[in-house]
Every structure is written in structure tokens, then in C-alpha cells.
Short mmCIF file of C-alpha atoms and ligand atoms in Angstrom, two decimals:
data_model
loop_
_atom_site.label_atom_id
_atom_site.label_comp_id
_atom_site.label_asym_id
_atom_site.label_seq_id
_atom_site.Cartn_x
_atom_site.Cartn_y
_atom_site.Cartn_z
CA MET A 1 0.00 0.00 0.00
CA THR A 2 1.46 3.39 -0.96
CA PRO A 3 1.58 6.11 1.72
CA SER A 4 -0.52 8.43 -0.47
CA ALA A 5 -3.29 5.82 -0.90
CA THR A 6 -3.40 5.28 2.85
CA ARG A 7 -3.47 9.02 3.50
CA THR A 8 -6.22 9.58 0.95
CA LEU A 9 -8.39 6.85 2.44
CA HIS A 10 -7.84 8.17 5.95
CA ASP A 11 -8.65 11.76 4.92
CA VAL A 12 -11.75 10.75 2.98
CA TYR A 13 -13.05 8.75 5.94
CA GLU A 14 -12.33 11.45 8.55
CA THR A 15 -13.89 14.18 6.42
CA ALA A 16 -16.99 12.09 5.68
CA VAL A 17 -17.44 11.27 9.38
CA ALA A 18 -17.16 14.96 10.31
CA ARG A 19 -19.63 15.99 7.58
CA ASN A 20 -22.12 13.25 8.48
CA ALA A 21 -22.08 13.42 12.26
CA GLY A 22 -24.32 11.09 14.26
CA GLU A 23 -24.70 8.50 11.50
CA PRO A 24 -22.84 5.44 12.91
CA GLU A 25 -24.21 2.90 10.40
CA PHE A 26 -23.08 5.09 7.50
CA HIS A 27 -19.63 5.44 9.07
CA GLN A 28 -19.47 1.67 9.53
CA ALA A 29 -20.33 1.03 5.87
CA LEU A 30 -17.81 3.67 4.71
CA ARG A 31 -15.08 2.16 6.83
CA GLU A 32 -15.69 -1.36 5.56
CA VAL A 33 -15.33 -0.26 1.93
CA LEU A 34 -12.48 2.21 2.42
CA ASP A 35 -10.49 -0.26 4.54
CA SER A 36 -10.47 -2.78 1.72
CA ILE A 37 -9.63 -0.77 -1.37
CA ALA A 38 -6.12 0.52 -0.62
CA PRO A 39 -4.56 -2.10 -2.97
CA VAL A 40 -6.94 -0.94 -5.73
CA LEU A 41 -5.80 2.66 -5.33
CA ALA A 42 -2.19 1.52 -5.48
CA HIS A 43 -2.96 0.03 -8.93
CA HIS A 44 -5.03 3.04 -10.02
CA PRO A 45 -3.52 6.39 -8.94
CA GLU A 46 -5.78 8.04 -11.53
CA TYR A 47 -8.75 7.45 -9.22
CA VAL A 48 -7.10 9.54 -6.51
CA ASP A 49 -6.14 12.28 -8.98
CA ALA A 50 -9.75 12.52 -10.21
CA GLY A 51 -11.12 12.73 -6.66
CA ILE A 52 -13.22 9.61 -7.18
CA LEU A 53 -13.39 8.73 -3.48
CA THR A 54 -14.19 12.23 -2.30
CA ARG A 55 -17.07 12.32 -4.78
CA LEU A 56 -18.21 8.74 -4.15
CA VAL A 57 -18.88 9.26 -0.42
CA GLU A 58 -21.11 12.28 -1.10
CA PRO A 59 -24.59 11.36 -2.42
CA GLU A 60 -25.58 12.97 -5.72
CA ARG A 61 -28.88 14.04 -4.16
CA GLN A 62 -30.71 13.60 -0.82
CA ILE A 63 -34.44 14.16 -0.42
CA ILE A 64 -36.15 14.43 2.99
CA PHE A 65 -39.87 15.12 3.16
CA ARG A 66 -42.93 15.26 5.36
CA VAL A 67 -45.44 12.43 5.07
CA PRO A 68 -48.78 13.44 6.64
CA TRP A 69 -51.60 10.88 6.80
CA THR A 70 -54.69 10.08 8.85
CA ASP A 71 -54.98 6.93 10.96
CA ASP A 72 -58.14 4.84 11.36
CA ALA A 73 -59.12 6.84 14.45
CA GLY A 74 -59.08 10.04 12.37
CA LYS A 75 -55.90 11.34 14.03
CA VAL A 76 -53.29 13.15 11.95
CA GLN A 77 -49.93 11.39 11.87
CA VAL A 78 -46.67 12.73 10.47
CA ASN A 79 -43.74 10.58 9.39
CA ARG A 80 -40.50 11.46 7.67
CA GLY A 81 -39.67 10.23 4.17
CA PHE A 82 -36.20 9.82 2.65
CA ARG A 83 -34.60 9.05 -0.68
CA VAL A 84 -30.82 9.14 -0.98
CA GLN A 85 -29.80 9.04 -4.64
CA PHE A 86 -26.20 8.07 -4.12
CA ASN A 87 -24.61 7.36 -7.48
CA SER A 88 -25.93 7.09 -11.04
CA ALA A 89 -22.69 6.55 -12.98
CA LEU A 90 -23.68 3.01 -13.99
CA GLY A 91 -27.40 3.55 -14.59
CA PRO A 92 -30.57 5.02 -13.09
CA PHE A 93 -30.63 5.17 -9.29
CA LYS A 94 -31.82 1.79 -8.01
CA GLY A 95 -32.54 0.46 -4.54
CA GLY A 96 -35.29 -0.41 -2.11
CA LEU A 97 -37.60 1.47 0.24
CA ARG A 98 -37.64 0.56 3.94
CA PHE A 99 -40.57 1.27 6.27
CA HIS A 100 -39.39 0.70 9.84
CA PRO A 101 -39.42 2.92 12.97
CA SER A 102 -35.60 2.79 13.16
CA VAL A 103 -35.20 4.50 9.76
CA ASN A 104 -33.23 7.76 9.78
CA LEU A 105 -30.95 9.54 7.31
CA GLY A 106 -27.83 7.66 8.43
CA ILE A 107 -29.46 4.25 7.95
CA ILE A 108 -30.65 5.21 4.47
CA LYS A 109 -27.18 6.54 3.60
CA PHE A 110 -25.49 3.32 4.73
CA LEU A 111 -27.92 1.29 2.66
CA GLY A 112 -27.56 3.59 -0.37
CA PHE A 113 -23.77 3.50 -0.19
CA GLU A 114 -23.73 -0.32 -0.03
CA GLN A 115 -26.17 -0.42 -2.93
CA ILE A 116 -23.70 1.34 -5.26
CA PHE A 117 -21.18 -1.50 -5.04
CA LYS A 118 -23.78 -4.26 -4.88
CA ASN A 119 -25.42 -3.02 -8.05
CA ALA A 120 -22.05 -2.63 -9.75
CA LEU A 121 -21.22 -6.25 -8.87
CA THR A 122 -24.31 -7.49 -10.74
CA ALA A 123 -22.72 -6.08 -13.95
CA GLN A 124 -26.11 -4.65 -14.94
CA GLY A 125 -26.74 -0.96 -15.69
CA ILE A 126 -28.01 0.25 -12.31
CA GLY A 127 -26.86 3.05 -10.00
CA GLY A 128 -27.22 3.03 -6.21
CA ALA A 129 -29.97 4.54 -4.01
CA LYS A 130 -32.12 3.81 -0.96
CA GLY A 131 -35.16 5.34 0.63
CA GLY A 132 -37.89 4.81 3.14
CA SER A 133 -39.61 6.16 6.18
CA ASP A 134 -39.76 5.83 9.96
CA PHE A 135 -43.36 4.64 9.51
CA ASP A 136 -44.08 1.34 11.31
CA PRO A 137 -46.41 -0.91 9.29
CA HIS A 138 -46.82 -3.43 12.14
CA ASN A 139 -50.39 -3.48 13.49
CA ARG A 140 -51.63 -1.01 10.89
CA SER A 141 -54.74 -1.79 8.84
CA ASP A 142 -54.59 -2.15 5.06
CA ALA A 143 -56.41 1.18 4.80
CA GLU A 144 -53.75 2.91 6.94
CA ILE A 145 -50.94 1.34 4.91
CA MET A 146 -52.65 2.60 1.74
CA ARG A 147 -53.13 6.15 3.01
CA PHE A 148 -49.54 6.31 4.23
CA SER A 149 -48.18 4.87 0.95
CA GLN A 150 -50.23 7.31 -1.14
CA SER A 151 -48.99 10.28 0.89
CA PHE A 152 -45.38 9.04 0.69
CA MET A 153 -45.60 8.72 -3.10
CA SER A 154 -47.32 12.09 -3.48
CA GLU A 155 -43.94 13.68 -2.77
CA LEU A 156 -41.51 11.02 -3.94
CA TYR A 157 -43.01 10.69 -7.45
CA HIS A 158 -41.35 13.98 -8.50
CA HIS A 159 -37.98 12.28 -8.18
CA LEU A 160 -38.67 8.89 -9.79
CA GLY A 161 -38.93 7.47 -13.30
CA GLU A 162 -37.68 4.51 -15.30
CA HIS A 163 -34.61 6.45 -16.48
CA THR A 164 -34.14 8.42 -13.25
CA ASP A 165 -34.72 6.39 -10.09
CA VAL A 166 -36.40 2.99 -9.69
CA PRO A 167 -37.35 1.87 -6.15
CA ALA A 168 -38.26 -1.61 -4.91
CA GLY A 169 -39.07 -3.21 -1.53
CA ASP A 170 -36.97 -3.73 1.58
CA ILE A 171 -37.91 -4.20 5.26
CA GLY A 172 -41.61 -3.43 5.71
CA VAL A 173 -42.21 -2.89 1.99
CA GLY A 174 -43.55 -5.95 0.18
CA ALA A 175 -46.16 -6.73 -2.47
CA ARG A 176 -48.97 -4.88 -0.69
CA GLU A 177 -47.04 -1.63 -0.21
CA ILE A 178 -45.55 -1.75 -3.72
CA GLY A 179 -49.08 -2.06 -5.14
CA PHE A 180 -50.26 1.06 -3.31
CA LEU A 181 -47.10 3.02 -4.16
CA PHE A 182 -47.22 2.10 -7.85
CA GLY A 183 -50.96 2.84 -8.03
CA GLN A 184 -50.45 6.35 -6.66
CA TYR A 185 -47.57 7.03 -9.09
CA ARG A 186 -49.79 5.95 -11.99
CA ARG A 187 -52.59 8.20 -10.81
CA LEU A 188 -50.37 11.25 -10.30
CA THR A 189 -48.53 10.96 -13.60
CA ASN A 190 -51.21 9.47 -15.84
CA ARG A 191 -48.57 6.96 -16.98
CA HIS A 192 -48.53 3.19 -16.52
CA GLU A 193 -44.75 3.33 -16.42
CA SER A 194 -43.88 -0.28 -15.53
CA GLY A 195 -40.14 0.33 -15.37
CA MET A 196 -40.36 2.91 -12.56
CA PHE A 197 -40.75 0.31 -9.76
CA THR A 198 -39.63 -3.29 -9.34
CA GLY A 199 -41.15 -6.04 -7.25
CA LYS A 200 -44.52 -5.43 -8.89
CA GLY A 201 -47.18 -8.13 -9.02
CA VAL A 202 -46.46 -10.55 -11.86
CA GLN A 203 -49.87 -9.83 -13.40
CA TRP A 204 -49.10 -6.12 -13.81
CA GLY A 205 -45.48 -5.92 -14.92
CA GLY A 206 -43.63 -7.79 -12.18
CA ALA A 207 -40.98 -10.42 -12.87
CA GLU A 208 -41.07 -14.10 -12.04
CA VAL A 209 -38.52 -14.98 -9.32
CA ARG A 210 -38.22 -11.39 -7.95
CA THR A 211 -39.99 -12.49 -4.75
CA GLU A 212 -37.64 -15.43 -4.28
CA ALA A 213 -34.50 -13.81 -5.69
CA THR A 214 -32.69 -12.43 -2.66
CA GLY A 215 -33.00 -15.56 -0.52
CA TYR A 216 -32.35 -17.92 -3.42
CA GLY A 217 -29.37 -15.84 -4.51
CA ALA A 218 -27.79 -15.91 -1.04
CA VAL A 219 -27.98 -19.70 -1.04
CA TYR A 220 -26.55 -19.91 -4.56
CA PHE A 221 -23.66 -17.74 -3.41
CA THR A 222 -23.12 -20.07 -0.45
CA GLU A 223 -23.15 -23.02 -2.83
CA GLU A 224 -20.43 -21.34 -4.93
CA MET A 225 -18.22 -20.67 -1.88
CA LEU A 226 -18.59 -24.28 -0.70
CA ALA A 227 -17.88 -25.59 -4.22
CA VAL A 228 -14.46 -23.93 -4.17
CA LYS A 229 -13.69 -26.21 -1.21
CA GLY A 230 -15.19 -29.24 -2.97
CA GLU A 231 -18.23 -29.16 -0.69
CA GLY A 232 -21.98 -28.54 -1.07
CA ILE A 233 -25.24 -27.76 0.72
CA ASP A 234 -26.69 -31.27 0.56
CA GLY A 235 -26.84 -32.76 4.06
CA ARG A 236 -25.91 -29.48 5.77
CA THR A 237 -27.86 -27.74 8.53
CA ALA A 238 -28.57 -24.01 8.17
CA VAL A 239 -29.48 -21.45 10.81
CA VAL A 240 -31.37 -18.48 9.43
CA SER A 241 -32.48 -15.25 11.10
CA GLY A 242 -35.52 -13.19 10.09
CA SER A 243 -38.81 -14.50 8.77
CA GLY A 244 -39.48 -11.98 6.05
CA ASN A 245 -38.96 -12.01 2.31
CA VAL A 246 -35.25 -12.83 2.36
CA ALA A 247 -35.34 -15.43 5.14
CA ILE A 248 -38.33 -17.38 3.80
CA TYR A 249 -36.82 -17.93 0.36
CA ALA A 250 -33.33 -18.62 1.72
CA ILE A 251 -34.91 -21.39 3.81
CA GLU A 252 -36.81 -22.67 0.78
CA LYS A 253 -33.69 -22.88 -1.40
CA VAL A 254 -31.61 -24.57 1.33
CA GLN A 255 -34.25 -27.30 1.53
CA GLN A 256 -34.47 -27.61 -2.29
CA LEU A 257 -30.71 -28.21 -2.40
CA GLY A 258 -30.88 -31.00 0.17
CA GLY A 259 -29.99 -29.03 3.29
CA THR A 260 -32.09 -28.56 6.42
CA ALA A 261 -32.91 -25.04 7.60
CA ILE A 262 -33.90 -25.28 11.25
CA THR A 263 -34.51 -21.69 12.45
CA ALA A 264 -36.32 -18.43 11.71
CA SER A 265 -36.80 -15.33 13.87
CA ASP A 266 -38.42 -11.94 14.27
CA SER A 267 -37.98 -9.11 16.74
CA SER A 268 -39.84 -11.10 19.44
CA GLY A 269 -37.64 -14.23 19.40
CA TYR A 270 -36.81 -17.30 17.33
CA ILE A 271 -38.11 -20.75 16.44
CA VAL A 272 -36.13 -23.97 16.21
CA ASP A 273 -37.54 -26.87 14.20
CA GLU A 274 -35.05 -29.74 14.10
CA ALA A 275 -37.27 -31.54 11.57
CA GLY A 276 -36.62 -28.69 9.13
CA ILE A 277 -38.76 -25.59 8.70
CA ASP A 278 -42.08 -26.27 6.97
CA VAL A 279 -41.83 -23.48 4.39
CA ASP A 280 -45.50 -23.59 3.38
CA LEU A 281 -46.55 -23.14 7.00
CA LEU A 282 -44.06 -20.29 7.49
CA LYS A 283 -45.36 -18.54 4.34
CA GLN A 284 -48.95 -18.97 5.50
CA ILE A 285 -48.19 -17.42 8.89
CA LYS A 286 -45.92 -14.59 7.72
CA GLU A 287 -47.07 -13.72 4.20
CA VAL A 288 -50.79 -14.46 4.36
CA GLU A 289 -51.79 -14.03 8.03
CA ARG A 290 -49.02 -11.54 8.97
CA HIS A 291 -48.61 -13.14 12.41
CA ARG A 292 -45.54 -13.35 14.65
CA VAL A 293 -43.09 -16.21 14.12
CA SER A 294 -44.10 -17.70 17.52
CA GLU A 295 -47.34 -18.78 15.86
CA TYR A 296 -45.30 -21.35 13.88
CA ALA A 297 -44.35 -23.21 17.07
CA GLU A 298 -48.01 -23.19 18.15
CA ARG A 299 -48.93 -25.12 15.02
CA ARG A 300 -45.99 -27.50 14.60
CA SER A 301 -45.13 -30.11 17.18
CA SER A 302 -41.46 -30.47 16.17
CA ALA A 303 -40.87 -26.74 16.75
CA ARG A 304 -40.27 -24.59 19.82
CA PHE A 305 -40.27 -20.82 20.25
CA ILE A 306 -37.62 -19.07 22.31
CA SER A 307 -38.56 -15.59 23.42
CA GLY A 308 -35.62 -13.18 23.33
CA GLY A 309 -32.18 -14.87 23.31
CA SER A 310 -30.27 -15.28 20.06
CA VAL A 311 -30.84 -17.50 17.09
CA TRP A 312 -27.04 -17.71 16.81
CA ASP A 313 -27.02 -19.96 19.90
CA VAL A 314 -28.36 -22.73 17.65
CA PRO A 315 -25.62 -24.92 16.10
CA GLY A 316 -25.52 -25.15 12.28
CA ASP A 317 -23.07 -25.65 9.40
CA ILE A 318 -24.27 -22.59 7.51
CA ALA A 319 -25.49 -19.26 8.94
CA LEU A 320 -27.66 -16.92 6.88
CA PRO A 321 -28.34 -13.68 8.79
CA SER A 322 -31.38 -12.29 6.96
CA ALA A 323 -33.10 -9.82 9.31
CA THR A 324 -31.33 -6.49 9.82
CA GLN A 325 -28.05 -4.60 10.35
CA ASN A 326 -25.72 -5.49 13.24
CA GLU A 327 -27.84 -8.44 14.39
CA LEU A 328 -24.79 -10.73 14.65
CA ASN A 329 -22.03 -9.52 16.97
CA GLU A 330 -18.63 -10.84 18.00
CA THR A 331 -20.05 -12.98 20.83
CA HIS A 332 -22.53 -14.56 18.41
CA ALA A 333 -19.73 -15.15 15.91
CA TYR A 334 -17.57 -16.98 18.45
CA ARG A 335 -20.55 -19.12 19.44
CA LEU A 336 -21.22 -20.06 15.81
CA ILE A 337 -17.52 -20.84 15.29
CA LYS A 338 -17.45 -22.99 18.43
CA ASN A 339 -20.50 -24.82 17.14
CA GLY A 340 -18.73 -25.64 13.87
CA VAL A 341 -20.13 -23.15 11.32
CA VAL A 342 -18.34 -23.46 7.97
CA ALA A 343 -20.00 -20.70 5.90
CA VAL A 344 -21.80 -17.44 6.61
CA ALA A 345 -23.64 -15.54 3.86
CA GLU A 346 -25.36 -12.24 4.60
CA GLY A 347 -28.93 -12.21 3.29
CA ALA A 348 -29.48 -8.89 5.10
CA ASN A 349 -27.49 -5.69 4.60
CA MET A 350 -24.54 -5.46 7.04
CA PRO A 351 -26.02 -7.90 9.60
CA SER A 352 -22.58 -8.79 11.00
CA THR A 353 -20.65 -6.26 13.07
CA PRO A 354 -17.05 -5.58 11.95
CA GLU A 355 -15.78 -7.60 14.94
CA ALA A 356 -17.95 -10.56 13.94
CA VAL A 357 -16.64 -10.44 10.35
CA HIS A 358 -13.08 -10.36 11.66
CA ALA A 359 -13.76 -13.35 13.93
CA PHE A 360 -15.17 -15.42 11.04
CA GLN A 361 -12.28 -14.59 8.77
CA GLN A 362 -9.66 -15.33 11.44
CA ALA A 363 -11.29 -18.71 12.08
CA GLY A 364 -11.23 -19.61 8.37
CA VAL A 365 -15.03 -19.56 8.03
CA LEU A 366 -16.20 -18.76 4.49
CA PHE A 367 -17.78 -15.31 4.79
CA ALA A 368 -19.89 -13.60 2.10
CA PRO A 369 -20.73 -9.91 2.68
CA GLY A 370 -24.27 -8.75 1.92
CA LYS A 371 -23.35 -6.68 -1.10
CA ALA A 372 -22.30 -9.90 -2.85
CA ALA A 373 -24.51 -12.52 -1.21
CA ASN A 374 -27.83 -10.63 -1.33
CA ALA A 375 -27.36 -9.02 -4.75
CA GLY A 376 -29.72 -11.52 -6.37
CA GLY A 377 -32.70 -9.36 -5.38
CA VAL A 378 -31.58 -6.22 -7.13
CA ALA A 379 -30.15 -8.25 -10.01
CA THR A 380 -33.60 -9.73 -10.61
CA SER A 381 -35.04 -6.21 -10.31
CA ALA A 382 -32.80 -5.28 -13.23
CA LEU A 383 -34.19 -8.29 -15.11
CA GLU A 384 -37.66 -6.93 -14.34
CA MET A 385 -36.64 -3.57 -15.83
CA SER A 386 -35.39 -5.35 -18.98
CA GLN A 387 -38.67 -7.23 -19.33
CA ASN A 388 -40.66 -4.01 -18.83
CA ALA A 389 -38.60 -2.16 -21.45
CA ALA A 390 -39.11 -5.00 -23.95
CA ARG A 391 -42.76 -5.59 -22.92
CA GLN A 392 -41.92 -9.22 -22.29
CA ARG A 393 -42.49 -11.70 -19.50
CA TRP A 394 -39.97 -14.48 -18.99
CA ASP A 395 -40.97 -17.76 -17.35
CA PHE A 396 -39.91 -18.86 -13.88
CA GLU A 397 -37.37 -21.45 -14.99
CA SER A 398 -35.42 -19.23 -17.38
CA SER A 399 -35.52 -16.35 -14.88
CA GLU A 400 -34.11 -18.57 -12.16
CA ASP A 401 -31.39 -19.75 -14.54
CA LYS A 402 -30.45 -16.13 -15.15
CA LEU A 403 -30.35 -15.44 -11.39
CA ARG A 404 -28.09 -18.42 -10.87
CA THR A 405 -25.74 -17.31 -13.65
CA ILE A 406 -25.59 -13.79 -12.19
CA MET A 407 -24.77 -15.13 -8.69
CA ARG A 408 -22.00 -17.28 -10.17
CA GLY A 409 -20.67 -14.18 -11.92
CA ILE A 410 -20.69 -12.17 -8.68
CA HIS A 411 -18.92 -14.99 -6.88
CA SER A 412 -16.19 -15.31 -9.48
CA ALA A 413 -15.71 -11.51 -9.79
CA SER A 414 -15.33 -11.28 -5.99
CA TYR A 415 -13.10 -14.34 -5.75
CA GLN A 416 -10.81 -13.17 -8.55
CA ALA A 417 -10.57 -9.60 -7.25
CA ALA A 418 -9.57 -10.92 -3.80
CA ASP A 419 -6.73 -12.83 -5.48
CA LYS A 420 -5.70 -9.90 -7.65
CA TYR A 421 -5.52 -7.47 -4.72
CA GLY A 422 -3.53 -9.81 -2.49
CA LYS A 423 -6.22 -11.22 -0.18
CA PRO A 424 -7.12 -14.65 -1.57
CA GLY A 425 -10.39 -16.03 -0.18
CA ASP A 426 -11.39 -12.68 1.35
CA TYR A 427 -14.80 -11.99 -0.18
CA VAL A 428 -15.08 -8.63 1.62
CA VAL A 429 -12.00 -7.28 -0.13
CA GLY A 430 -13.00 -9.04 -3.35
CA ALA A 431 -16.56 -7.71 -3.51
CA ASN A 432 -15.61 -4.17 -2.49
CA SER A 433 -12.73 -4.02 -4.97
CA ALA A 434 -14.62 -5.49 -7.93
CA GLY A 435 -17.66 -3.26 -7.31
CA PHE A 436 -15.55 -0.15 -6.71
CA VAL A 437 -13.50 -0.53 -9.90
CA ARG A 438 -16.67 -0.74 -12.03
CA VAL A 439 -18.11 2.44 -10.54
CA ALA A 440 -14.78 4.31 -10.48
CA ASP A 441 -14.12 3.58 -14.17
CA ALA A 442 -17.58 4.85 -15.13
CA MET A 443 -17.11 8.01 -13.05
CA LEU A 444 -13.67 8.59 -14.55
CA ALA A 445 -15.01 8.27 -18.10
CA GLN A 446 -17.91 10.68 -17.47
CA GLY A 447 -15.87 13.66 -16.24
CA LEU A 448 -16.21 15.84 -13.17
CA ILE A 449 -19.89 15.58 -12.19
P1 NDP B 1 -39.03 -8.09 5.69
O1 NDP B 1 -39.70 -6.87 6.19
O2 NDP B 1 -39.74 -8.98 4.74
O3 NDP B 1 -38.56 -8.98 6.92
C1 NDP B 1 -37.70 -8.45 7.88
C2 NDP B 1 -37.48 -9.50 8.94
O4 NDP B 1 -36.42 -9.08 9.78
C3 NDP B 1 -38.69 -9.71 9.84
O5 NDP B 1 -38.71 -11.02 10.29
C4 NDP B 1 -38.42 -8.71 10.97
O6 NDP B 1 -39.07 -9.03 12.19
C5 NDP B 1 -36.92 -8.84 11.11
N1 NDP B 1 -36.38 -7.57 11.63
C6 NDP B 1 -36.41 -6.37 11.02
N2 NDP B 1 -35.87 -5.43 11.79
C7 NDP B 1 -35.52 -6.05 12.93
C8 NDP B 1 -34.90 -5.61 14.10
N3 NDP B 1 -34.55 -4.32 14.28
N4 NDP B 1 -34.67 -6.54 15.05
C9 NDP B 1 -35.02 -7.84 14.88
N5 NDP B 1 -35.61 -8.31 13.77
C10 NDP B 1 -35.85 -7.43 12.81
O7 NDP B 1 -37.64 -7.58 5.06
P2 NDP B 1 -36.68 -8.33 4.04
O8 NDP B 1 -36.69 -9.79 4.28
O9 NDP B 1 -36.97 -7.81 2.69
O10 NDP B 1 -35.26 -7.72 4.46
C11 NDP B 1 -34.39 -8.34 5.39
C12 NDP B 1 -32.98 -7.84 5.19
O11 NDP B 1 -32.55 -8.16 3.86
C13 NDP B 1 -32.77 -6.33 5.33
O12 NDP B 1 -31.48 -6.09 5.83
C14 NDP B 1 -32.83 -5.85 3.88
O13 NDP B 1 -32.18 -4.61 3.72
C15 NDP B 1 -32.11 -6.98 3.19
N6 NDP B 1 -32.32 -7.13 1.76
C16 NDP B 1 -33.59 -7.27 1.24
C17 NDP B 1 -33.76 -7.45 -0.11
C18 NDP B 1 -35.10 -7.70 -0.72
O14 NDP B 1 -35.15 -7.96 -1.92
N7 NDP B 1 -36.19 -7.67 0.04
C19 NDP B 1 -32.61 -7.44 -1.04
C20 NDP B 1 -31.33 -7.39 -0.37
C21 NDP B 1 -31.22 -7.21 0.96
P3 NDP B 1 -40.21 -8.06 12.75
O15 NDP B 1 -41.39 -8.28 11.86
O16 NDP B 1 -40.42 -8.50 14.16
O17 NDP B 1 -39.68 -6.66 12.65
O1 2IT B 2 -31.07 -4.11 -0.46
C1 2IT B 2 -31.47 -4.40 -1.60
O2 2IT B 2 -30.69 -4.76 -2.50
C2 2IT B 2 -32.92 -4.35 -1.86
N1 2IT B 2 -33.68 -4.07 -0.94
C3 2IT B 2 -33.44 -4.59 -3.24
C4 2IT B 2 -33.27 -3.38 -4.11
C5 2IT B 2 -33.93 -3.47 -5.47
O3 2IT B 2 -33.95 -2.41 -6.12
O4 2IT B 2 -34.40 -4.53 -5.90
#
């Protein structure tokens, strides 16, 4: 590493932290990327000369807005809406919307920053963005969700469009919310502009496999990492956190590949089902009835619910954290390592703390960071955009084949970049370097903007 590369990275980080005070998740995401790309800068001094890093850490545009709506009791409620349009060098801004009470500007910035490199890794033409609100959809009626979503879109629609910025779902934003958001955009603009949102219902412009894509993709990535070691998923036990979109389809794919996924969780606790999670029952409870995960244990004799505690106490060969950021800390990591975990793939965005990542890597556990392992969701969103542009609809099988090919591509790009930049087997360095180079080259070619 050259002294000037180290100094540049240090200065960029310190300046960004000072300019974005009180945003610890954003600082954490910045640090993870900046800490891994020094060898890239040593190969590419032109990036430093063109101020690529200084520009990259500053979003192109940030939108914060008031979202007023009326609850079922007739009371006025006000939430805060966000969209951080981080980087559009590779294509229109692209990234999900999160509705969760913990949402603030720093969380959206961390997610938007990660999205730049994730989207670059897919090798499709999509820039990086994220948005959302501190609105909590839990225990809200469909009518409240609709009124909130319509109010949210009444401001955000000014900033969206198939060639400008294309949102999708994330925590708290699934098929129901996307329907209401898309409907309001259509009404306000008088345009049925399919390509302005992904994750749509398959009957009105959505893509086959988008629902399954993030979870399936994380398991495909795990399969690729294990294959390098001559191993596979068949016969392995997996512990999974979360019980939302990502977790459900990660569990489903583990089982399809001959493994046994034995856990799921939500913010109230976790379930263990040594017989293997019954995916149809989990879907019924979470997707149809919108109940808590504890309900699963009520209905299945082989399962038990543990209130509080940590799902990472449960032994497994593979761990797939698929709930939220910083849900897996150093203590959890050591417990998983002690219990014999061989591979960890992040279905969620930044679920492992930096100390946990370090512990896995020191112990020789295969570790896939979220921006590589969970990129199947946004990659399939880009396939949805292609289908919308061509007015086509591809079938499930061919769409899943494409997802699998893309995940293989992301694995090999990350694996090869880790080798090239002197950290063989380090998928954090590999994914960050491969993603960064794609964005940096595009920014370099497009001049000072
Ligand atoms: P969902 O809203 O469908 O599910 C989220 C799950 O995580 C729920 O089980 C929820 O439990 C749990 N969870 C959320 N926040 C917390 C918290 N603070 N503490 C404990 N549990 C929590 O979201 P997704 O499955 O879509 O997203 C999960 C993760 O995957 C997120 O990090 C997201 O950014 C990431 N991701 C999602 C993609 C997608 O396509 N959907 C693509 C790539 C990444 P509860 O209901 O109790 O809150
Ligand atoms: O974090 C993510 O990659 C997502 N929530 C999906 C983004 C998308 O545009 O499909």
C-alpha cells in the first residue's frame, strides 16, 4: 500500500465522518469499503487524482420530506420520508424502500452507499440509491398502509422514473405496499410506467422470481463458496435469522438443495424446528396471516419458540443472517464458530458487526458480505426492468437460470478480485474491490460531475 493511498483513504473517511455526524451505520459502511480498497488505489492512482473517493462518499442528491396521513381513528400522523440518490454513474438510481421505525438519514445513507457497489457487482446498468420512512407498518390496517403509501408517493413521485430512479421493496415494503405506491404514481402521472418500480405483481409488470430472488441468490452464493472447497449444501444444517422475504426464500432454497434449515426469527424471538422448517406453513403465517413467528411453534409439534435470546445460539453448518443490520455480533460469531459453522452468507445488509466479520475470517469460516450474497434481489429487479422495457415476461425457470448465472458471476468476480488485490479467499476485499473498480471507471469516463 502506498503512503498516499493510505493518507487519501484516511482523509476521505475522517472528512466524511465529520460531515455526516451522528450516523454510525453510515460510518461503519464507509469504513468497511475504504479499509479494503487501498490495494486498488495503489494500482489506479488516476482514481485519486480525479477525486473519485471524495465524490463517491457524497450522495448525488438527498431528499427528505414530510409524510402526513390520517390513521383509522381520524388522528393526523406525520412521518419522515427519505430518498438518498447516491450514485448514477452506472445507470438510473436503483434500490429499495424501507418502512421501519428505526429509519433515519444515516441508515438510508449506509444502505444507499452499499447499494452502489452491490449493483455494480451485478454487472447490470443500475446506480445506487435507498429510501424509506420511519413509519411502522406493524399493526396497521390495510387502509392505513394505503393512506400512508399514497402520501409518501405524493412527494416522492417527483424524483422517480424509469430512467431516473427505480425503487423496490426492503424491510416493511412488500407486495402490498408496492401495489399502493405504484398505483399512486400511476394516478399522479397518468402513466402506466412499468419500469419505474420493481417487485410489482407478476400480473401487472412484475418479474417471475423477484420475490424469491434475494433468498435464493444468497444460497446460490453459499453453494459457490462451498464448491471452491469441494463441498456442497446437501446434508448441511442451516441457521437463518428473520422470517421476512429474504429469510423465507433462503430457507426454501436450502431445503431444495438438500440441506435442512432449522430456524427463523423476528424481533420477538426465534423458532427452532429440528425436523426442518415447513416453508409452506411459514409462508402462510408470515405472508398471508401476517402473524408473529411464535405462531409457527403453536402449530408445529417439532418446533419450539424461544422468546428473546439469540438464534445464533443454535448450532448449524451454515449461517444466513437475513433480518437487519448489526444483528450478529462478536459474541454470536464466536458461538457459531465454536458450534462448527463453515460458511456465513449475509442475506441482510450489514447484519454482521465488523468484529464478527473479523472473527469469522480469522477462524477460516467462508464469509460472504451482503453486497455480494444478497445481490440476487436487485439483479432480478434489473431483469424486471429489462422485461418491462421490452414488454416481455420471462418464465420462472429461465428467470431462475439467469439469477443463478448472475450469482456465479458475482462470486467469481469477488473471488478473482480478492486474489488480484492480495487477499485470496477474502470476499469482503474481493466484492468491495470489484464493485468499486466498475463504478470508479464509469465516473472517470464521465468527467467531473
Ligand atoms: P421483511 O420486512 O420482509 O422482513 C424483515 C425480517 O427481519 C422480519 O422477520 C423482521 O421481524 C426482522 N427484523 C427487522 N428489523 C428487525 C430488528 N430491528 N430486530 C429484529 N428483527 C428485525 O424484510 P426483508 O426480508 O426484505 O429484508 C431483510 C434484510 O434483507 C434487510 O437487511 C434488507 O435490507 C435486506 N435485503 C432485502 C432485499 C429484498 O429484496 N427484500 C434485497 C437485499 C437485501 P419483525 O417483523 O419482528 O420486525
Ligand atoms: O437491499 C437491496 O438490495 C434491496 N432491498 C433490493 C433493491 C432493489 O432495487 O431490488
